[in-house]
Short mmCIF file of the C-alpha atoms (twelve columns), coordinates in Angstrom:
data_MODEL
# 
_entry.id   MODEL 
# 
loop_
_atom_site.group_PDB 
_atom_site.id 
_atom_site.type_symbol 
_atom_site.label_atom_id 
_atom_site.label_alt_id 
_atom_site.label_comp_id 
_atom_site.label_asym_id 
_atom_site.label_seq_id 
_atom_site.Cartn_x 
_atom_site.Cartn_y 
_atom_site.Cartn_z 
_atom_site.pdbx_PDB_model_num 
ATOM 1   C CA . MET A 1   114.880 110.395 123.934 1 
ATOM 2   C CA . ALA A 2   113.605 108.652 121.071 1 
ATOM 3   C CA . ASP A 3   113.314 105.648 123.368 1 
ATOM 4   C CA . CYS A 4   112.246 107.995 126.227 1 
ATOM 5   C CA . VAL A 5   109.402 108.507 123.697 1 
ATOM 6   C CA . GLU A 6   108.934 105.357 122.246 1 
ATOM 7   C CA . ARG A 7   108.414 104.052 125.957 1 
ATOM 8   C CA . LEU A 8   105.397 107.082 126.687 1 
ATOM 9   C CA . LEU A 9   103.422 106.859 123.208 1 
ATOM 10  C CA . GLU A 10  103.627 102.719 123.878 1 
ATOM 11  C CA . GLN A 11  102.180 103.090 127.884 1 
ATOM 12  C CA . TYR A 12  100.211 106.738 127.141 1 
ATOM 13  C CA . ASP A 13  97.292  105.154 128.062 1 
ATOM 14  C CA . ALA A 14  98.653  103.096 130.813 1 
ATOM 15  C CA . LEU A 15  99.788  106.103 132.264 1 
ATOM 16  C CA . SER A 16  97.465  108.475 132.046 1 
ATOM 17  C CA . LEU A 17  94.952  105.940 134.103 1 
ATOM 18  C CA . HIS A 18  97.377  105.944 136.620 1 
ATOM 19  C CA . PHE A 19  97.955  109.379 137.534 1 
ATOM 20  C CA . SER A 20  93.661  110.359 136.974 1 
ATOM 21  C CA . THR A 21  93.989  106.924 140.163 1 
ATOM 22  C CA . ALA A 22  96.787  108.508 141.775 1 
ATOM 23  C CA . SER A 23  96.186  112.575 141.715 1 
ATOM 24  C CA . SER A 24  91.878  111.438 142.626 1 
ATOM 25  C CA . VAL A 25  93.858  108.840 145.217 1 
ATOM 26  C CA . GLU A 26  96.005  110.426 147.275 1 
ATOM 27  C CA . HIS A 27  95.227  113.539 146.392 1 
ATOM 28  C CA . CYS A 28  98.742  114.118 144.865 1 
ATOM 29  C CA . TYR A 29  100.156 117.048 143.327 1 
ATOM 30  C CA . VAL A 30  102.452 116.089 141.437 1 
ATOM 31  C CA . ALA A 31  100.239 113.117 140.338 1 
ATOM 32  C CA . ARG A 32  97.946  116.028 139.480 1 
ATOM 33  C CA . MET A 33  99.211  118.117 137.425 1 
ATOM 34  C CA . LEU A 34  101.331 114.722 135.304 1 
ATOM 35  C CA . GLN A 35  97.191  113.847 135.300 1 
ATOM 36  C CA . GLU A 36  96.172  117.413 133.564 1 
ATOM 37  C CA . MET A 37  99.326  116.609 130.902 1 
ATOM 38  C CA . TYR A 38  98.253  113.187 130.084 1 
ATOM 39  C CA . HIS A 39  94.317  113.942 129.946 1 
ATOM 40  C CA . GLU A 40  95.990  116.977 127.106 1 
ATOM 41  C CA . GLU A 41  95.928  115.673 123.475 1 
ATOM 42  C CA . THR A 42  98.271  118.181 122.004 1 
ATOM 43  C CA . ASN A 43  100.889 116.576 124.271 1 
ATOM 44  C CA . LEU A 44  99.911  113.587 122.689 1 
ATOM 45  C CA . LEU A 45  100.203 114.823 119.093 1 
ATOM 46  C CA . TYR A 46  104.086 116.166 120.282 1 
ATOM 47  C CA . LEU A 47  105.045 113.222 121.386 1 
ATOM 48  C CA . THR A 48  103.740 111.233 117.987 1 
ATOM 49  C CA . PHE A 49  104.844 114.142 116.050 1 
ATOM 50  C CA . LEU A 50  108.629 114.157 117.895 1 
ATOM 51  C CA . LYS A 51  108.621 110.251 117.794 1 
ATOM 52  C CA . PRO A 52  109.757 109.365 113.533 1 
ATOM 53  C CA . ILE A 53  112.556 112.876 113.987 1 
ATOM 54  C CA . LEU A 54  114.144 111.218 117.025 1 
ATOM 55  C CA . GLN A 55  115.035 108.373 115.809 1 
ATOM 56  C CA . ASP A 56  116.092 109.448 112.956 1 
ATOM 57  C CA . ILE A 57  118.670 111.577 114.843 1 
ATOM 58  C CA . LYS A 58  119.288 108.167 117.196 1 
ATOM 59  C CA . VAL A 59  121.079 106.830 113.870 1 
ATOM 60  C CA . VAL A 60  123.062 109.249 113.212 1 
ATOM 61  C CA . ASN A 61  123.709 109.867 117.081 1 
ATOM 62  C CA . LYS A 62  124.965 105.823 117.026 1 
ATOM 63  C CA . ILE A 63  127.409 107.217 114.460 1 
ATOM 64  C CA . PHE A 64  128.714 110.058 116.416 1 
ATOM 65  C CA . GLN A 65  129.527 108.061 119.178 1 
ATOM 66  C CA . LEU A 66  131.472 105.178 117.341 1 
ATOM 67  C CA . GLU A 67  135.229 106.325 118.020 1 
ATOM 68  C CA . SER A 68  136.379 105.162 114.214 1 
ATOM 69  C CA . GLY A 69  133.960 107.038 113.257 1 
ATOM 70  C CA . ASP A 70  134.094 108.295 109.207 1 
ATOM 71  C CA . ALA A 71  133.862 111.973 108.773 1 
ATOM 72  C CA . LEU A 72  132.324 111.541 105.534 1 
ATOM 73  C CA . HIS A 73  130.277 109.111 106.192 1 
ATOM 74  C CA . ILE A 74  128.760 111.224 109.421 1 
ATOM 75  C CA . PHE A 75  128.612 113.694 107.247 1 
ATOM 76  C CA . ARG A 76  126.763 112.120 104.693 1 
ATOM 77  C CA . ASP A 77  124.349 110.587 107.245 1 
ATOM 78  C CA . LEU A 78  124.199 114.141 108.783 1 
ATOM 79  C CA . TYR A 79  123.634 115.137 105.197 1 
ATOM 80  C CA . THR A 80  120.839 112.656 104.475 1 
ATOM 81  C CA . LEU A 81  118.982 113.335 107.858 1 
ATOM 82  C CA . TYR A 82  118.786 117.023 106.847 1 
ATOM 83  C CA . VAL A 83  117.524 116.736 103.017 1 
ATOM 84  C CA . SER A 84  114.651 113.791 104.706 1 
ATOM 85  C CA . LYS A 85  113.530 116.147 107.033 1 
ATOM 86  C CA . LEU A 86  113.169 119.512 104.612 1 
ATOM 87  C CA . LYS A 87  111.771 117.314 102.246 1 
ATOM 88  C CA . ARG A 88  108.751 116.962 104.768 1 
ATOM 89  C CA . ILE A 89  108.131 120.884 104.898 1 
ATOM 90  C CA . LEU A 90  110.019 122.603 101.723 1 
ATOM 91  C CA . LYS A 91  108.677 122.514 98.134  1 
ATOM 92  C CA . PRO A 92  109.448 119.970 95.599  1 
ATOM 93  C CA . SER A 93  111.030 123.050 93.306  1 
ATOM 94  C CA . VAL A 94  113.922 123.565 96.065  1 
ATOM 95  C CA . PHE A 95  115.319 120.255 95.436  1 
ATOM 96  C CA . THR A 96  114.915 120.108 91.528  1 
ATOM 97  C CA . SER A 97  116.366 123.217 91.435  1 
ATOM 98  C CA . ASN A 98  119.252 123.016 94.000  1 
ATOM 99  C CA . HIS A 99  122.608 121.231 94.072  1 
ATOM 100 C CA . GLN A 100 123.452 119.675 97.708  1 
ATOM 101 C CA . GLU A 101 126.139 122.314 97.944  1 
ATOM 102 C CA . GLN A 102 122.938 125.168 97.352  1 
ATOM 103 C CA . LEU A 103 120.983 122.728 99.882  1 
ATOM 104 C CA . LEU A 104 123.107 123.157 102.782 1 
ATOM 105 C CA . SER A 105 123.305 126.769 102.704 1 
ATOM 106 C CA . LEU A 106 119.174 127.279 101.709 1 
ATOM 107 C CA . ASP A 107 117.763 130.340 103.164 1 
ATOM 108 C CA . LEU A 108 114.789 129.545 105.373 1 
ATOM 109 C CA . ARG A 109 113.747 131.957 106.557 1 
ATOM 110 C CA . SER A 110 111.948 132.419 102.561 1 
ATOM 111 C CA . SER A 111 108.852 131.609 102.953 1 
ATOM 112 C CA . ALA A 112 108.674 130.668 99.289  1 
ATOM 113 C CA . ILE A 113 110.680 127.544 99.611  1 
ATOM 114 C CA . TYR A 114 107.676 126.124 102.031 1 
ATOM 115 C CA . LEU A 115 105.103 123.362 101.276 1 
ATOM 116 C CA . PHE A 116 101.531 124.942 102.466 1 
ATOM 117 C CA . GLN A 117 100.488 123.858 105.877 1 
ATOM 118 C CA . GLU A 118 98.058  121.272 104.867 1 
ATOM 119 C CA . ASP A 119 100.890 119.381 102.212 1 
ATOM 120 C CA . VAL A 120 103.522 119.122 105.118 1 
ATOM 121 C CA . ASP A 121 104.629 115.738 105.262 1 
ATOM 122 C CA . LEU A 122 103.449 115.538 108.689 1 
ATOM 123 C CA . ARG A 123 103.633 111.072 108.959 1 
ATOM 124 C CA . LEU A 124 100.154 109.089 108.884 1 
ATOM 125 C CA . ALA A 125 100.345 108.377 112.612 1 
ATOM 126 C CA . PHE A 126 100.586 111.846 112.880 1 
ATOM 127 C CA . ARG A 127 97.375  112.813 110.900 1 
ATOM 128 C CA . LYS A 128 95.401  109.713 112.203 1 
ATOM 129 C CA . LYS A 129 96.149  110.986 115.324 1 
ATOM 130 C CA . LEU A 130 94.873  114.598 114.866 1 
ATOM 131 C CA . GLU A 131 91.778  113.118 112.984 1 
# 
């Protein structure tokens, strides 16, 4: 999935132009639907937001696929992935007041632990596209 999103983002403008041309010249329904999707800025934002997350998941997934995978190593990588995503959306005080075991059993339904929307780490690429 990470590779697919990366390719879509690399070729986004070319694909947008292609489907725009195909929908007007060939009057193809599928091309028209894809053209509408590529012209919707929200879709570009979603892909830009998902790209770094999917890349991190891809790395951990490759470790899962190893037949000789060390269970402790896999757990550490999963934990690192989990915490890295939490650090983007949770208040720093959550990490200073909780140990590893507590982080694993956090009540993520509690709105008190989340950063305000404008403080969430959305990554620079996403912020640039958002502007």
